GROMACS .gro file of C-alpha atoms in nm:
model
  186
    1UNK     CA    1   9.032  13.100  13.309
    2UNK     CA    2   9.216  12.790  13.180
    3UNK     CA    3   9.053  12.482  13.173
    4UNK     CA    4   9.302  12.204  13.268
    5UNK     CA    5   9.241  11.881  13.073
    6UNK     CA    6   9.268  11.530  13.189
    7UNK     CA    7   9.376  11.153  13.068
    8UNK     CA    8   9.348  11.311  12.654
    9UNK     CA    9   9.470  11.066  12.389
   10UNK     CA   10   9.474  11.221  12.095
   11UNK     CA   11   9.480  10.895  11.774
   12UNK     CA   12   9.557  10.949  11.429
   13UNK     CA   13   9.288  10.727  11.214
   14UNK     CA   14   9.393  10.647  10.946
   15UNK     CA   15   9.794  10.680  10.771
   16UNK     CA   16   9.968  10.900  10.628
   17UNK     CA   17  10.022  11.140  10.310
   18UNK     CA   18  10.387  11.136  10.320
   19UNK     CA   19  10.369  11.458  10.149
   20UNK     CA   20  10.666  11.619  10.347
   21UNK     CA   21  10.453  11.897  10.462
   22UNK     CA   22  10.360  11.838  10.805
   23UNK     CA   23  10.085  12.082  10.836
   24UNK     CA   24   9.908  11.878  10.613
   25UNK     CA   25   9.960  11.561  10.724
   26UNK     CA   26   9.795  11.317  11.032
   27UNK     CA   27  10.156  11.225  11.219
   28UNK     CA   28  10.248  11.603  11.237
   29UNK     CA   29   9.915  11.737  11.334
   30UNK     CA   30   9.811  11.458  11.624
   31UNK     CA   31  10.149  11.568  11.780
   32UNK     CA   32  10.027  11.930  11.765
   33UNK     CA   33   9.727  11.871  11.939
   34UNK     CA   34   9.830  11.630  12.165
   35UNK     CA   35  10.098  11.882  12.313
   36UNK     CA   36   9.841  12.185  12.297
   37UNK     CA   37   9.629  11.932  12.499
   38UNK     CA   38   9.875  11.840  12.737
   39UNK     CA   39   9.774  11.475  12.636
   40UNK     CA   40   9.914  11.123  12.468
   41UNK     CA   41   9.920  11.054  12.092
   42UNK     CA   42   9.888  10.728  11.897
   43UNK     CA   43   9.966  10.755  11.523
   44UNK     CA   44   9.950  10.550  11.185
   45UNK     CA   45  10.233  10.470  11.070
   46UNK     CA   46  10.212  10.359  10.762
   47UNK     CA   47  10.083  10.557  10.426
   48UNK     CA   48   9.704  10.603  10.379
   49UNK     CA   49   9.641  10.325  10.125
   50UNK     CA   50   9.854  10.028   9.970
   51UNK     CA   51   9.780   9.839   9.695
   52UNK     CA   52   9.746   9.489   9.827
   53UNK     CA   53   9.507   9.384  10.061
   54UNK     CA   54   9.729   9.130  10.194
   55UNK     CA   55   9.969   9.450  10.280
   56UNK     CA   56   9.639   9.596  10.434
   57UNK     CA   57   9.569   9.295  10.662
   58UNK     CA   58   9.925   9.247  10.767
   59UNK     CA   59   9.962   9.630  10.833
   60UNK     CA   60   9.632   9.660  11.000
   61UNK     CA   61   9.761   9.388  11.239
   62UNK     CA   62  10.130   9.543  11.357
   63UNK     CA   63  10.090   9.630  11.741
   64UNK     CA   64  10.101  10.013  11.685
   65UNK     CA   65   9.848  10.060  11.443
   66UNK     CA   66   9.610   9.822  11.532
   67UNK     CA   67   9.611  10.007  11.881
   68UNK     CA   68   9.564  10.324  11.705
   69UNK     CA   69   9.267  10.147  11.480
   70UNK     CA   70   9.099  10.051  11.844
   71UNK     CA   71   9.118  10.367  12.034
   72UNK     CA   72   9.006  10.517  11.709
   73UNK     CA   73   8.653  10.299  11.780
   74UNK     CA   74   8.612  10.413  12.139
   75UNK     CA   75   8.681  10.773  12.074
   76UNK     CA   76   8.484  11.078  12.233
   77UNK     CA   77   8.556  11.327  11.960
   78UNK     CA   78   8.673  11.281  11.614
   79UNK     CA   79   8.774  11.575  11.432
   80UNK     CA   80   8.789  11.546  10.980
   81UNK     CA   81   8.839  11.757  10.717
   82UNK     CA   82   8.604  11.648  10.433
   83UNK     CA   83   8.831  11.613  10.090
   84UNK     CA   84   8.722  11.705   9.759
   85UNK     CA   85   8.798  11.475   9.448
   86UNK     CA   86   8.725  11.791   9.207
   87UNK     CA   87   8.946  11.966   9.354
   88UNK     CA   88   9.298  11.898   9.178
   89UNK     CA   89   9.509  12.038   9.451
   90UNK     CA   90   9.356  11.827   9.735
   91UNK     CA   91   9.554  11.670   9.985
   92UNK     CA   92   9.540  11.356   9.839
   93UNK     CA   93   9.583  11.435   9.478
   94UNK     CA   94   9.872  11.659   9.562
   95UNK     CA   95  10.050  11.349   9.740
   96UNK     CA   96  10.069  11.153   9.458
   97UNK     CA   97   9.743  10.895   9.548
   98UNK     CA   98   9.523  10.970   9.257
   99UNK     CA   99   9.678  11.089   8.870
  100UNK     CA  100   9.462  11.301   8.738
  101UNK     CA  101   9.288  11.084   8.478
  102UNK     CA  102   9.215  10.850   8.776
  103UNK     CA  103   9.074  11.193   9.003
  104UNK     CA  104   8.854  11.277   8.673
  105UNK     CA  105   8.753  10.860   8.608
  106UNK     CA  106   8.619  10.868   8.983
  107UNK     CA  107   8.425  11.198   9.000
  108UNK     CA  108   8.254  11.064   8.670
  109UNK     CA  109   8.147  10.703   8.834
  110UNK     CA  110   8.033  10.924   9.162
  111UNK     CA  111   8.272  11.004   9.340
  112UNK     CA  112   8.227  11.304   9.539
  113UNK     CA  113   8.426  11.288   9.884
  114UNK     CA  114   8.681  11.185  10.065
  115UNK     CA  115   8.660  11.106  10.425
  116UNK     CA  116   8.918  10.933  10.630
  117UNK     CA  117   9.065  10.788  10.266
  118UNK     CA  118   8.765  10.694  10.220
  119UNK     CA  119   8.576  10.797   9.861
  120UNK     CA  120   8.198  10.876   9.880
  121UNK     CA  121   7.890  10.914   9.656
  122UNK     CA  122   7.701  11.210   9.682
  123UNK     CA  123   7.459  11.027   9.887
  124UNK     CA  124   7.730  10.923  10.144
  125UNK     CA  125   7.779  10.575  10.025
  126UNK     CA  126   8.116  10.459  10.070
  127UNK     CA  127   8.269  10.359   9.719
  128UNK     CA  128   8.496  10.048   9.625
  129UNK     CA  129   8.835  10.192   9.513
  130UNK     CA  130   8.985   9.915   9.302
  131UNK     CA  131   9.373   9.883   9.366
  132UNK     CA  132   9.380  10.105   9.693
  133UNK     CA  133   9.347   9.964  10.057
  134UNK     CA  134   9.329  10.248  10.299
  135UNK     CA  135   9.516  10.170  10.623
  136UNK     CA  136   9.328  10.284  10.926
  137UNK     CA  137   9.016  10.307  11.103
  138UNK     CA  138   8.655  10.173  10.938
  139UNK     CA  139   8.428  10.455  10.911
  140UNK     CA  140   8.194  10.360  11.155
  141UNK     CA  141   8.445  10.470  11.426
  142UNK     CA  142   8.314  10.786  11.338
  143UNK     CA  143   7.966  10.647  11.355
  144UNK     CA  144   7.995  10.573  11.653
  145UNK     CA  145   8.175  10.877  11.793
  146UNK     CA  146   7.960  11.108  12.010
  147UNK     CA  147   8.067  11.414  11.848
  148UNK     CA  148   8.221  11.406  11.498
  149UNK     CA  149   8.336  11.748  11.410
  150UNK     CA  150   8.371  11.755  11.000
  151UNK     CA  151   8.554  12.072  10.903
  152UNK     CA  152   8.557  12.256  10.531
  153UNK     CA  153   8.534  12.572  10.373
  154UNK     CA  154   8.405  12.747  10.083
  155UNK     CA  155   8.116  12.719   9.860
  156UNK     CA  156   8.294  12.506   9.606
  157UNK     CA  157   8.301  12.252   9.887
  158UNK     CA  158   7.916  12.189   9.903
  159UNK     CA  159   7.864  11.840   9.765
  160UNK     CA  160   8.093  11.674   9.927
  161UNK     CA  161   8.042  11.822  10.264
  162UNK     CA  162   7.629  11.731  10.225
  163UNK     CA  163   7.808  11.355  10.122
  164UNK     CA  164   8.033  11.328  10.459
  165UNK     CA  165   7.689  11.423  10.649
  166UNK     CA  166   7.454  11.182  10.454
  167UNK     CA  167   7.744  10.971  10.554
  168UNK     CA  168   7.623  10.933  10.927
  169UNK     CA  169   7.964  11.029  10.977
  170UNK     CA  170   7.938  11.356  11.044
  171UNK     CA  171   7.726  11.506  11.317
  172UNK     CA  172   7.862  11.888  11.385
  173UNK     CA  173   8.029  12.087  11.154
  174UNK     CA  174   8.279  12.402  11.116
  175UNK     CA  175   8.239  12.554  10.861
  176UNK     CA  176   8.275  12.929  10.702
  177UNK     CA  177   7.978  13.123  10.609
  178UNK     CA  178   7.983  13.074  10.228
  179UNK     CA  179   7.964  12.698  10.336
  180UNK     CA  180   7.656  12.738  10.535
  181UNK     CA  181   7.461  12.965  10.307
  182UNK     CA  182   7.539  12.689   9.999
  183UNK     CA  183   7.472  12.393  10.206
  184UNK     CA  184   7.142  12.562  10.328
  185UNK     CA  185   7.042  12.632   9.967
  186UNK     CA  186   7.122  12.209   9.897
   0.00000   0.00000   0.00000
């Protein structure tokens, strides 16, 4: 039996990695869904930080992504992977945001994970990143989301999973078995 799916707008949060490699980045993989879904898409775009907060602001404000940034806040389901600064080959690191002094100079002020751009402690307190302006949805769109679905895997990925819950970001989560057992044991 196929459930048939009404009035679905799928939004992008926050921009993009601009990695080349769509199944790894937001533009490519709100399309996907939103097709799979038989539904709408709104996107980002623009890349996932800039240096300038005057960029940020002006960005923030362009018709299309401030639209995106709003339906972001009303949204019934969010769905996040949960980043990993320790890990070199991240998403992130691998598009070029972070060198890997600058990976290695976070971790050891805190850092533990990335959500939405977004670098938090192990606690889930969002951290200042000097020089970087993530363009996209606050965090507290997922706050406010009825079901935010963070997704990892592996036991390596512990820490900062326990960080994107502590977060108040994340309410449900997918995760493998390794995950579970580690995160358990925290």
């Amino acid at each position: 039996v196929q459930e048939h799916l009404y009035n679905v707008n799928v939004v992008q949060m926050v921009g993009c990695l601009g990695t080349g490699k769509p199944q790894l980045d937001g533009l490519e993989l709100s399309l996907t869904l939103a097709k799979k879904l038989n539904g709408t898409f709104c996107n980002v775009y623009a890349p996932v930080y800039v240096e300038s907060e005057l960029v940020q602001s002006y960005l923030l404000k362009e018709p299309s992504i401030a639209q995106a940034v709003r339906m972001s806040g009303r949204a019934d389901i969010v769905i996040s992977g949960v980043g990993s600064l320790a890990d070199p080959d991240g998403s992130l690191n691998r598009a070029g945001y972070f060198s890997d002094a600058e990976r290695k100079a976070l971790l050891a002020q805190g850092a533990c994970a990335i959500l939405q751009g977004r670098i938090l402690d192990r606690d889930g307190k969002e951290l200042p990143l000097p020089g970087r302006y993530v363009v996209g949805a606050e965090l507290d769109a997922m706050r406010r989301a009825p079901w935010c679905i963070g997704i990892n895997a592996g036991a390596d990925r512990a820490a900062e999973t326990l960080a994107a819950v502590r977060s108040g970001c994340i309410n449900t989560l997918a995760v493998d078995e390794v995950l579970a057992k580690e995160l358990l044991a925290l």
